[in-house]
Coordinates of C-alpha atoms and ligand atoms in Angstrom, one line a residue:
X402 CA -0.1 0.1 -0.2
X403 CA 1.5 3.3 -1.2
X404 CA -0.9 5.4 1.2
X405 CA -3.4 5.4 4.0
X406 CA -3.9 9.0 3.8
X407 CA -2.9 11.8 1.3
X408 CA -1.0 15.2 2.2
X409 CA -3.8 17.5 2.9
X410 CA -6.0 15.4 5.1
X411 CA -4.4 15.0 8.6
X412 CA -5.3 17.1 11.6
X413 CA -4.9 17.7 15.2
X414 CA -7.7 15.0 15.9
X415 CA -5.7 12.8 14.0
X416 CA -3.0 12.4 16.9
X417 CA -1.7 9.0 17.6
X418 CA -2.9 7.8 14.1
X419 CA -0.4 5.5 12.3
X420 CA -0.8 7.0 8.5
X421 CA 1.6 6.0 4.9
X422 CA 2.2 9.1 2.8
X423 CA 3.4 9.3 -0.6
X424 CA 4.5 12.4 -2.5
X425 CA 7.1 14.7 -3.7
X426 CA 9.5 15.9 -1.2
X427 CA 9.0 19.7 -1.7
X428 CA 11.8 20.8 0.5
X429 CA 13.7 18.9 3.2
X430 CA 15.8 20.8 6.2
X431 CA 18.6 19.2 7.9
X432 CA 19.1 20.3 11.5
X433 CA 21.6 17.7 12.4
X434 CA 19.7 15.6 14.9
X435 CA 16.6 16.4 13.3
X436 CA 15.8 16.1 10.0
X437 CA 12.7 18.0 8.2
X438 CA 10.9 16.9 5.2
X439 CA 8.0 18.7 3.4
X440 CA 6.1 16.4 1.7
X441 CA 3.7 17.5 -1.0
X442 CA 1.0 15.6 -3.1
X443 CA -2.2 17.1 -5.0
X444 CA -4.2 17.7 -1.6
X445 CA -1.5 19.6 0.4
X446 CA 1.4 19.4 2.1
X447 CA 2.5 17.7 5.2
X448 CA 5.8 17.8 7.6
X449 CA 7.6 14.7 8.2
X450 CA 10.4 14.4 11.1
X451 CA 13.1 12.2 11.2
X452 CA 14.9 12.0 14.3
X453 CA 18.3 10.9 14.5
X454 CA 18.1 9.5 18.3
X455 CA 15.3 7.4 17.4
X456 CA 16.4 5.8 14.1
X457 CA 19.9 6.9 13.1
X458 CA 19.9 4.9 9.8
X459 CA 16.6 6.2 9.0
X460 CA 17.6 9.8 9.4
X461 CA 20.8 9.3 7.4
X462 CA 18.7 8.1 4.6
X463 CA 16.1 11.2 4.9
X464 CA 19.5 13.4 4.9
X465 CA 20.2 12.2 1.6
X466 CA 16.5 13.2 0.1
X467 CA 16.6 15.9 -2.4
X468 CA 13.9 18.4 -4.1
X469 CA 11.2 16.1 -5.8
X470 CA 12.3 12.7 -4.7
X471 CA 9.2 10.7 -4.7
X472 CA 8.9 8.9 -1.5
X473 CA 6.3 6.7 1.0
X474 CA 6.9 7.5 4.5
X475 CA 5.3 5.7 7.4
X476 CA 5.0 7.1 11.0
X477 CA 2.8 8.5 13.8
X478 CA 1.0 11.7 13.6
X479 CA 2.2 13.9 16.8
X480 CA 1.2 17.9 17.5
X481 CA 3.5 20.0 16.6
X482 CA 5.7 22.0 18.9
X483 CA 6.1 24.9 16.2
X484 CA 2.9 25.2 14.2
X485 CA 2.0 26.5 10.8
X486 CA -1.2 28.5 11.0
X487 CA -0.9 29.0 6.9
X488 CA -1.2 25.5 6.3
X489 CA -4.3 23.2 7.0
X490 CA -2.1 20.4 8.3
X491 CA 0.1 23.0 9.8
X492 CA -0.8 21.9 13.4
X493 CA 0.9 18.1 13.0
X494 CA 3.5 16.5 11.7
X495 CA 4.6 12.5 11.1
X496 CA 7.3 11.0 13.1
X497 CA 8.8 8.9 10.4
X498 CA 9.0 5.3 11.4
X499 CA 10.1 3.9 7.7
X500 CA 11.1 5.7 4.8
X501 CA 10.8 4.2 1.1
X502 CA 12.5 6.2 -1.8
X503 CA 9.8 5.2 -5.1
X504 CA 12.1 7.5 -7.3
X505 CA 14.7 9.9 -7.3
X506 CA 14.5 13.3 -8.9
X507 CA 17.1 15.4 -10.5
X508 CA 17.1 18.7 -9.2
X509 CA 14.5 20.5 -11.0
X510 CA 15.2 23.4 -13.5
X511 CA 13.2 25.7 -11.4
X512 CA 11.7 26.1 -8.1
X513 CA 8.3 24.3 -7.9
X514 CA 6.6 26.7 -5.6
X515 CA 3.6 29.3 -5.9
X516 CA 5.6 32.0 -7.6
X517 CA 8.2 29.8 -9.6
X518 CA 11.6 31.2 -11.1
X519 CA 11.6 29.4 -14.1
X520 CA 10.9 31.9 -17.3
X521 CA 8.0 30.6 -19.6
X522 CA 10.4 28.7 -22.4
X523 CA 11.7 26.7 -19.9
X524 CA 8.3 25.9 -17.8
X525 CA 6.6 25.0 -20.7
X526 CA 9.4 22.4 -21.8
X527 CA 9.1 21.0 -18.3
X528 CA 5.5 21.2 -18.2
X529 CA 5.2 18.2 -15.7
X530 CA 7.3 19.9 -13.3
X531 CA 5.5 23.4 -13.9
X532 CA 2.2 21.4 -13.2
X533 CA 3.1 20.3 -9.7
X534 CA 3.0 24.0 -8.6
X535 CA -0.1 24.7 -6.6
X536 CA -1.6 27.4 -8.3
X537 CA -1.7 25.4 -11.7
X538 CA -3.1 22.6 -10.1
X539 CA -5.8 24.9 -8.7
X540 CA -6.4 26.3 -12.3
X541 CA -6.3 22.5 -13.9
X542 CA -9.1 21.4 -11.1
X543 CA -11.2 24.3 -11.4
X544 CA -11.3 23.8 -15.5
X545 CA -12.4 20.4 -14.8
X546 CA -15.5 21.7 -12.1
X547 CA -16.1 24.1 -14.6
X548 CA -16.8 21.5 -17.4
X549 CA -18.6 19.4 -14.7
X550 CA -21.0 22.1 -13.7
X551 CA -21.3 23.1 -17.4
X552 CA -22.8 19.7 -18.4
X553 CA -24.9 19.7 -15.1
X554 CA -26.6 23.1 -16.0
X555 CA -26.6 21.6 -19.9
X556 CA -28.6 18.6 -18.7
X557 CA -30.8 20.2 -16.4
X558 CA -32.0 22.2 -19.3
X559 CA -32.1 19.3 -21.9
X560 CA -29.6 19.7 -23.8
X561 CA -27.7 16.7 -25.3
X562 CA -23.7 16.4 -25.8
X563 CA -22.8 15.4 -29.5
X564 CA -19.6 15.1 -31.0
X565 CA -18.9 16.4 -34.2
X566 CA -15.8 15.4 -36.4
X567 CA -12.5 16.9 -36.5
X568 CA -11.7 15.7 -39.6
X569 CA -13.6 17.9 -41.8
X570 CA -13.3 20.3 -45.3
X571 CA -11.5 23.4 -45.7
X572 CA -13.5 26.7 -46.2
X573 CA -12.3 29.9 -47.0
X574 CA -14.0 32.2 -44.6
X575 CA -12.8 33.2 -41.0
X576 CA -9.1 32.3 -40.0
X577 CA -7.0 29.8 -41.7
X578 CA -7.5 26.2 -41.3
X579 CA -5.0 23.6 -40.2
X580 CA -4.9 20.7 -42.5
X581 CA -4.2 17.3 -42.6
X582 CA -3.3 15.5 -45.6
X583 CA -5.4 12.7 -46.6
X584 CA -3.2 9.6 -47.4
X585 CA -6.3 7.4 -49.1
X586 CA -7.4 10.2 -51.3
X587 CA -4.2 11.5 -52.7
X588 CA -3.7 15.3 -52.8
X589 CA -6.9 16.0 -50.6
X590 CA -6.7 17.1 -47.3
X591 CA -9.1 17.2 -44.1
X592 CA -9.4 21.1 -42.4
X593 CA -9.7 20.9 -38.4
X594 CA -12.9 22.7 -37.4
X595 CA -12.4 26.3 -36.4
X596 CA -15.5 25.4 -34.9
X597 CA -18.5 22.9 -35.1
X598 CA -20.8 25.8 -36.7
X599 CA -22.0 24.0 -39.5
X600 CA -22.3 20.7 -38.0
X601 CA -24.6 22.0 -35.4
X602 CA -26.7 23.8 -37.3
X603 CA -27.1 20.2 -39.3
X604 CA -28.3 18.9 -35.9
X605 CA -30.9 21.2 -35.6
X606 CA -32.0 20.5 -38.8
X607 CA -32.1 16.8 -37.6
X608 CA -34.1 17.3 -34.9
X609 CA -32.2 17.4 -32.1
X610 CA -33.5 21.0 -30.6
X611 CA -30.6 21.6 -28.2
X612 CA -27.2 20.9 -28.3
X613 CA -24.1 21.5 -26.8
X614 CA -20.2 20.2 -26.4
X615 CA -17.2 20.9 -24.9
X616 CA -15.2 21.1 -27.8
X617 CA -11.4 21.6 -29.5
X618 CA -11.3 24.3 -32.0
X619 CA -8.4 25.0 -34.3
X620 CA -7.5 28.2 -35.8
X621 CA -4.4 28.8 -37.6
X622 CA -4.3 32.4 -37.0
X623 CA -1.0 34.4 -36.4
X624 CA -0.5 34.3 -32.6
X625 CA -1.2 37.7 -30.7
X626 CA -1.0 37.4 -26.8
X627 CA -3.1 35.1 -25.0
X628 CA -4.3 33.4 -28.6
X629 CA -3.9 29.5 -28.4
X630 CA -4.0 27.6 -32.1
X631 CA -5.7 25.4 -30.2
X632 CA -8.8 25.9 -27.7
X633 CA -11.9 24.8 -26.2
X634 CA -15.4 26.2 -26.8
X635 CA -18.9 25.5 -24.8
X636 CA -20.8 25.2 -28.3
X637 CA -24.6 25.5 -28.0
X638 CA -27.6 25.3 -30.7
X639 CA -31.2 25.7 -30.0
X640 CA -34.2 25.2 -32.1
X641 CA -37.3 27.1 -32.2
X642 CA -35.9 30.1 -30.0
X643 CA -35.7 34.0 -30.5
X644 CA -32.6 36.0 -29.3
X645 CA -34.4 36.5 -26.2
X646 CA -34.6 33.2 -25.4
X647 CA -31.1 32.1 -26.2
X648 CA -29.6 35.2 -23.8
X649 CA -32.0 33.5 -20.9
X650 CA -30.9 30.6 -21.1
X651 CA -26.8 31.5 -21.2
X652 CA -27.3 33.9 -18.6
X653 CA -29.0 30.7 -16.4
X654 CA -25.7 29.0 -17.3
X655 CA -23.2 32.0 -16.4
X656 CA -25.3 32.3 -13.1
X657 CA -24.9 28.7 -12.5
X658 CA -21.4 28.6 -13.1
X659 CA -20.5 31.4 -10.8
X660 CA -22.9 30.5 -8.3
X661 CA -21.5 27.1 -8.1
X662 CA -17.6 27.7 -8.8
X663 CA -17.1 30.8 -6.8
X664 CA -20.1 31.1 -4.6
X665 CA -21.1 34.4 -6.5
X666 CA -24.6 36.0 -7.4
X667 CA -24.0 37.9 -10.1
X668 CA -26.0 41.0 -10.8
X669 CA -28.0 42.3 -13.7
X670 CA -27.2 41.2 -17.3
X671 CA -27.6 44.6 -19.1
X672 CA -28.1 44.9 -22.7
X673 CA -26.1 46.9 -25.0
X674 CA -26.4 47.7 -28.6
X675 CA -23.3 47.7 -30.7
X676 CA -23.6 51.3 -31.6
X677 CA -24.2 52.2 -27.9
X678 CA -21.0 50.2 -26.6
X679 CA -18.8 51.7 -29.6
X680 CA -20.3 55.5 -28.8
X681 CA -19.9 55.1 -24.9
X682 CA -16.8 53.1 -24.6
X683 CA -15.4 53.0 -28.3
X684 CA -15.5 49.2 -27.6
X685 CA -17.5 46.3 -28.5
X686 CA -16.5 44.8 -25.2
X687 CA -16.8 47.5 -22.6
X688 CA -15.4 46.6 -19.0
X689 CA -18.3 47.9 -16.7
X690 CA -16.8 47.7 -13.4
X691 CA -16.5 51.4 -13.8
X692 CA -18.2 54.3 -15.6
X693 CA -15.8 56.5 -17.3
X694 CA -18.4 57.1 -20.3
X695 CA -17.3 58.8 -23.2
X696 CA -18.3 62.7 -23.1
X697 CA -19.0 63.9 -26.6
X698 CA -17.3 67.8 -26.6
X699 CA -17.6 68.7 -30.4
X700 CA -20.8 71.6 -29.7
X701 CA -18.8 72.9 -26.4
X702 CA -15.5 72.8 -28.0
X703 CA -15.6 73.5 -31.7
X704 CA -15.7 77.1 -33.1
X705 CA -13.5 78.7 -30.3
X706 CA -10.5 79.5 -32.7
X707 CA -8.6 75.9 -31.7
X708 CA -7.6 74.5 -35.0
X709 CA -7.0 70.8 -34.1
X710 CA -10.2 70.7 -32.7
X711 CA -11.8 72.6 -35.3
X712 CA -10.9 70.5 -38.3
X713 CA -11.8 67.3 -36.1
X714 CA -14.4 64.9 -37.4
X715 CA -14.8 64.0 -33.2
X716 CA -13.8 65.7 -29.9
X717 CA -14.3 63.4 -27.3
X718 CA -13.0 63.1 -23.8
X719 CA -13.4 60.7 -20.7
X720 CA -13.4 62.0 -16.8
X721 CA -11.1 60.9 -14.5
X722 CA -12.2 61.4 -10.7
X723 CA -10.0 62.6 -8.2
X724 CA -6.7 63.1 -9.6
X725 CA -6.7 66.9 -10.6
X726 CA -4.3 67.9 -7.6
X727 CA -2.2 64.7 -7.6
X728 CA -1.2 64.6 -11.5
X729 CA 1.9 66.2 -11.8
X730 CA 3.0 67.6 -15.2
X731 CA 5.6 65.1 -15.3
X732 CA 2.6 62.4 -15.1
X733 CA 0.8 64.2 -17.6
X734 CA 3.4 64.2 -19.9
X735 CA 4.3 60.4 -19.5
X736 CA 0.4 59.9 -20.5
X737 CA 0.3 62.0 -22.9
X738 CA 3.5 59.7 -24.7
X739 CA 1.7 56.7 -23.9
X740 CA -1.5 57.3 -26.0
X741 CA 1.0 58.3 -28.5
X742 CA 2.7 55.3 -28.7
X743 CA 2.2 53.3 -32.3
X744 CA 0.0 50.7 -30.7
X745 CA -2.6 53.4 -29.6
X746 CA -1.4 56.4 -32.1
X747 CA -3.0 59.6 -30.6
X748 CA -1.6 62.6 -31.7
X749 CA -1.8 64.3 -28.6
X750 CA -3.7 64.7 -25.4
X751 CA -5.6 67.4 -24.3
X752 CA -6.6 68.0 -20.7
X753 CA -8.7 70.1 -18.7
X754 CA -7.7 70.1 -15.0
X755 CA -10.4 71.1 -12.5
X756 CA -8.4 71.9 -9.7
X757 CA -9.2 70.7 -5.8
X758 CA -9.4 74.8 -5.2
X759 CA -12.1 75.3 -8.3
X760 CA -9.6 76.6 -10.8
X761 CA -9.1 75.5 -14.3
X762 CA -5.6 74.2 -15.4
X763 CA -5.6 73.3 -19.3
X764 CA -3.1 72.5 -21.9
X765 CA -5.5 74.3 -24.2
X766 CA -6.3 77.4 -21.7
X767 CA -5.0 79.4 -24.8
X768 CA -7.9 78.9 -26.8
X769 CA -10.6 78.4 -24.1
X770 CA -11.6 81.2 -21.3
X771 CA -11.7 79.8 -17.7
X772 CA -15.5 79.8 -18.2
X773 CA -16.2 77.9 -21.1
X774 CA -14.0 75.5 -19.9
X775 CA -15.7 75.6 -16.6
X776 CA -19.0 75.3 -18.2
X777 CA -17.9 72.2 -20.4
X778 CA -16.7 70.5 -16.7
X779 CA -19.9 71.2 -15.3
X780 CA -22.1 70.3 -18.1
X781 CA -20.3 66.9 -17.9
X782 CA -20.5 66.0 -14.1
X783 CA -17.1 67.2 -13.2
X784 CA -16.3 67.8 -9.8
X785 CA -13.0 69.7 -8.1
X786 CA -10.3 67.4 -8.3
X787 CA -11.6 65.8 -11.7
X788 CA -9.5 65.7 -14.8
X789 CA -11.3 65.8 -18.2
X790 CA -8.9 64.3 -20.7
X791 CA -9.6 64.6 -24.7
X792 CA -9.3 62.9 -28.1
X793 CA -9.8 64.0 -31.4
X794 CA -9.6 63.1 -34.7
X795 CA -11.5 60.7 -37.0
X796 CA -14.6 59.2 -35.4
X797 CA -13.7 55.8 -35.3
X798 CA -9.9 56.0 -34.8
X799 CA -10.5 58.2 -31.9
X800 CA -13.3 56.2 -30.2
X801 CA -11.0 53.5 -30.2
X802 CA -7.7 55.6 -28.7
X803 CA -10.2 56.7 -26.1
X804 CA -11.1 53.3 -25.2
X805 CA -7.0 52.5 -24.9
X806 CA -6.9 55.8 -22.3
X807 CA -10.1 54.7 -20.5
X808 CA -9.1 51.1 -19.8
X809 CA -5.9 52.4 -18.7
X810 CA -7.2 55.1 -16.5
X811 CA -9.4 52.4 -14.9
X812 CA -5.9 50.1 -14.1
X813 CA -4.2 53.2 -12.7
X814 CA -6.7 54.3 -10.7
X815 CA -7.6 50.8 -9.5
X816 CA -11.3 50.5 -10.9
X817 CA -10.9 47.0 -12.1
X818 CA -11.7 45.5 -8.5
X819 CA -10.8 41.9 -8.3
X820 CA -13.8 39.7 -7.3
X821 CA -16.0 42.2 -9.2
X822 CA -17.7 41.1 -11.9
X823 CA -19.7 42.9 -14.7
X824 CA -21.6 41.0 -17.7
X825 CA -22.9 42.7 -20.4
X826 CA -24.8 41.3 -23.6
X827 CA -23.7 43.5 -26.3
X828 CA -26.4 43.0 -29.1
X829 CA -27.5 43.8 -32.6
X830 CA -24.2 44.0 -34.4
X831 CA -23.6 45.0 -38.0
X832 CA -24.1 42.0 -40.4
X833 CA -21.4 42.8 -42.7
X834 CA -18.3 44.8 -42.7
X835 CA -16.9 46.6 -46.0
X836 CA -13.4 45.9 -46.2
X837 CA -12.1 48.8 -48.6
X838 CA -8.4 46.7 -49.2
X839 CA -10.4 43.9 -50.4
X840 CA -13.2 45.8 -52.1
X841 CA -15.8 43.3 -50.2
X842 CA -18.2 42.1 -47.5
X843 CA -16.8 40.2 -44.7
X844 CA -19.7 38.9 -42.4
X845 CA -18.9 40.5 -38.8
X846 CA -19.8 37.7 -37.1
X847 CA -20.1 34.4 -39.8
X848 CA -22.1 33.7 -43.0
X849 CA -25.0 31.9 -41.1
X850 CA -25.5 35.1 -38.7
X851 CA -29.2 36.3 -39.8
X852 CA -30.1 39.7 -40.1
X853 CA -32.7 41.2 -37.8
X854 CA -36.3 40.4 -38.7
X855 CA -37.0 43.9 -39.6
X856 CA -34.0 44.0 -41.9
X857 CA -34.5 40.7 -44.4
X858 CA -36.5 42.9 -46.8
X859 CA -33.4 45.1 -47.2
X860 CA -31.2 42.6 -47.5
X861 CA -32.9 40.7 -50.3
X862 CA -33.7 44.2 -52.2
X863 CA -31.4 46.8 -51.1
X864 CA -28.6 48.4 -52.7
X865 CA -24.9 48.3 -51.7
X866 CA -25.0 51.1 -49.5
X867 CA -28.4 49.7 -47.6
X868 CA -26.0 46.8 -46.9
X869 CA -23.4 48.5 -44.6
X870 CA -26.8 49.5 -42.5
X871 CA -28.0 46.0 -42.0
X872 CA -28.2 44.6 -38.4
X873 CA -27.6 41.1 -37.5
X874 CA -29.0 39.1 -34.7
X875 CA -26.3 38.4 -33.3
X876 CA -24.9 38.9 -29.5
X877 CA -22.0 38.8 -27.8
X878 CA -21.6 37.9 -23.8
X879 CA -18.8 40.4 -22.3
X880 CA -17.8 39.9 -18.6
X881 CA -15.4 42.6 -17.3
X882 CA -14.2 43.7 -20.7
X883 CA -13.4 40.1 -21.9
X884 CA -15.8 38.5 -24.7
X885 CA -16.6 35.5 -23.0
X886 CA -19.5 34.1 -25.6
X887 CA -20.8 34.9 -29.0
X888 CA -23.7 33.7 -31.3
X889 CA -26.6 34.7 -33.3
X890 CA -29.7 33.7 -34.5
X891 CA -29.2 31.6 -37.9
X892 CA -30.4 31.8 -41.5
X893 CA -32.3 29.0 -41.9
X894 CA -34.1 29.5 -45.3
X895 CA -32.1 29.0 -48.5
X896 CA -32.9 31.7 -50.2
X897 CA -31.5 34.4 -47.8
X898 CA -28.5 32.5 -47.1
X899 CA -27.6 32.5 -50.7
X900 CA -28.1 36.2 -50.8
X901 CA -25.7 36.3 -48.0
X902 CA -23.3 34.1 -49.6
X903 CA -23.5 36.3 -52.6
X904 CA -22.9 39.6 -50.9
X905 CA -20.0 38.3 -49.0
X906 CA -18.4 37.4 -52.8
X907 CA -19.0 33.6 -53.4
X908 CA -20.4 32.6 -56.8
X909 CA -23.2 30.2 -56.7
X910 CA -20.8 27.3 -57.7
X911 CA -18.2 28.3 -54.7
X912 CA -21.2 28.3 -52.3
X913 CA -22.5 24.9 -53.7
X914 CA -18.7 23.7 -53.4
X915 CA -18.3 24.9 -49.9
X916 CA -21.7 24.8 -47.9
X917 CA -23.8 22.8 -50.8
X918 CA -24.7 20.1 -47.7
X919 CA -26.0 23.3 -45.5
X920 CA -28.1 25.0 -48.4
X921 CA -29.3 21.4 -49.2
X922 CA -30.2 20.7 -45.9
X923 CA -32.2 24.1 -45.4
X924 CA -34.6 22.5 -48.2
X925 CA -35.8 20.1 -45.9
X926 CA -37.1 21.6 -43.2
X927 CA -34.6 23.2 -41.4
X928 CA -36.3 24.8 -38.2
X929 CA -35.7 28.3 -36.9
X930 CA -32.4 28.3 -34.7
X931 CA -29.9 30.0 -33.1
X932 CA -27.0 29.3 -30.7
X933 CA -23.8 30.8 -28.8
X934 CA -20.5 29.4 -28.0
X935 CA -18.5 30.2 -24.8
X936 CA -15.0 30.5 -24.7
X937 CA -13.9 28.1 -22.0
X938 CA -10.1 28.7 -21.5
X939 CA -11.0 32.5 -21.6
X940 CA -14.2 31.8 -19.1
X941 CA -11.8 29.8 -16.7
X942 CA -9.2 32.7 -16.7
X943 CA -11.7 35.8 -16.2
X944 CA -13.8 34.1 -13.5
X945 CA -10.0 34.1 -11.6
X946 CA -9.8 37.4 -12.4
X947 CA -6.5 36.4 -14.1
X948 CA -6.0 37.2 -17.7
X949 CA -3.8 34.6 -19.5
X950 CA -5.8 31.1 -20.8
X951 CA -2.3 29.6 -20.7
X952 CA -2.4 29.1 -17.0
X953 CA -5.6 27.0 -17.4
X954 CA -4.8 25.0 -20.1
X955 CA -2.8 21.6 -19.2
X956 CA -0.5 21.5 -22.4
X957 CA -0.6 24.9 -24.2
X958 CA 1.6 26.2 -26.8
X959 CA 4.1 29.1 -26.6
X960 CA 3.6 32.3 -28.9
X961 CA 4.9 30.6 -31.9
X962 CA 2.5 28.0 -31.8
X963 CA 5.1 25.3 -30.3
X964 CA 4.5 23.0 -27.5
X965 CA 7.7 23.1 -26.2
X966 CA 7.4 19.9 -24.0
X967 CA 7.0 17.4 -27.2
X968 CA 8.7 19.7 -29.6
X969 CA 6.0 20.2 -31.9
X970 CA 5.3 20.8 -35.0
X971 CA 8.3 18.7 -36.2
X972 CA 9.7 17.2 -39.5
X973 CA 7.8 13.9 -40.3
X974 CA 10.3 11.4 -42.4
X975 CA 10.2 11.3 -46.2
X976 CA 8.6 7.7 -46.4
X977 CA 5.5 9.5 -44.8
X978 CA 5.8 12.2 -47.0
X979 CA 5.8 9.7 -49.8
X980 CA 2.8 8.0 -48.6
X981 CA 1.0 11.3 -48.7
X982 CA 2.1 12.1 -52.1
X983 CA 3.7 15.5 -50.4
X984 CA 7.1 17.0 -52.3
X985 CA 8.1 19.9 -50.1
X986 CA 9.6 22.4 -51.9
X987 CA 11.1 23.8 -48.5
X988 CA 13.5 21.9 -46.5
X989 CA 12.7 22.1 -43.1
X990 CA 15.5 22.7 -40.8
Ligands
LIG1036 N1 -19.4 29.3 -34.0 C1 -19.6 30.5 -33.5 C2 -17.8 30.9 -33.0 O1 -17.0 30.0 -33.2 C3 -20.2 30.7 -32.1 C4 -21.7 30.5 -32.7 O2 -21.8 31.6 -33.5 O3 -22.6 29.9 -32.1 O4 -17.5 32.1 -32.9

């Protein structure tokens, strides 16, 4: 027997119990006569003590233990004289009477502690060591519970979990596909799914009514921070539903998960149109943990002889509360450089300080009287101590820049409170986006998203300009500024779907070749349907107030899309290539 208890189990009430524990040596401290070992497993850490006076051989053996040795120890539970209140087992220790070394360990390349000293790459190469660290253990366990609670809720709502294939057909829409060569079909390729979108719609045509799946998706995108080429979705679809019913169901899922996993009762799930989100926050995923809505200042500040504002399409600002007297000129300059960085790209930053004593200080004081500036401040709800930051320029760009500044001020002022969760449904997205470069429309969500009912006629009969104004029956769930999920009511009518493909630049033949199966299915009684997919990794991270999804994935890829532990991707044998009829024109290194 390897163990009678685990390393997180024994308490003061167990004094006198004979126990056997197995685990890893977290650390061992040799005091000559006494050697202490912290023994760790998934459940916790228990202190073991070896006493030279009691058993010299055993103690000599214990003195040789290194970090991460795997051992089995038997002994009696006793009260510790020097208690550790930070550990659940901190009141007891095991007085060892036997020790087996089950496996030795080399010195690990980084410390296996909560705050490891290892860099990202080395920790990913030795992922099995990184995974032993408590924060990662907790994250992966959280993930497991999240999946379990998701299944419980979906089951309680009569959803059926159905697996859809991983080897599917490549399509040009969306991100790039990962492709898999087919040995049996020379020169042909499967693609790995970017999502099960069309399959879940087919399941609705197949009468399943309510489908879900916790499923891997694959996207060969240029990797940005916190993107993984393979990631997990909670993917869902429902028949005979309106948008409001979908939102209600998945508000329910979100509430259930926060309640069960965090013991948190979420407040309101407000709804906000895409247009309002862009106008008020310059983002389609605003962080609502704090206010700082945009203040439009064209009327108030144009026509006073300040050319920069006068010639701008949009003059827009945000109020930062209570910093007027604290923010020095130097800090203002630094903030100006911050918005001028190429990633943000603002030309400059104007501020109006409403100082604590009621006086005004501004970078544009030359162009505006104090009365004008004071009125602007007061009209927009400023109090003494507040600063109005203003950007100007082309509307869309300026809003995005101000969004960045709003978020930065939110961070600097500590307004994004840990443990505070503010969900939001963003609705009524545009259906299509016009791309100037390629001179074609792209689907803002995906090509299967339906226009809002009131826009269907305009879509079928309208001109080019009309298409730009069509609204989609699409929605995103946003929590604390992260997009947690997105979905839509789908097109279920062949004619409308063909029209959409047409608008997206597919010829009839291309549409038939790529999506003929779906268009055909729509001719055999497709029910109205809609759904959503949650980013499972992101949800896990956001629920824990963390920004990196990588720490919630047991075996993630690095920023170059590589698995550092197994060293993938990697070249394959010539025989494999031959079998697949693939000739490389680049010799892999
Ligand atoms: N398939 C979509 C996605 O992956 C989600 C949906 O529309 O349900 O974003």
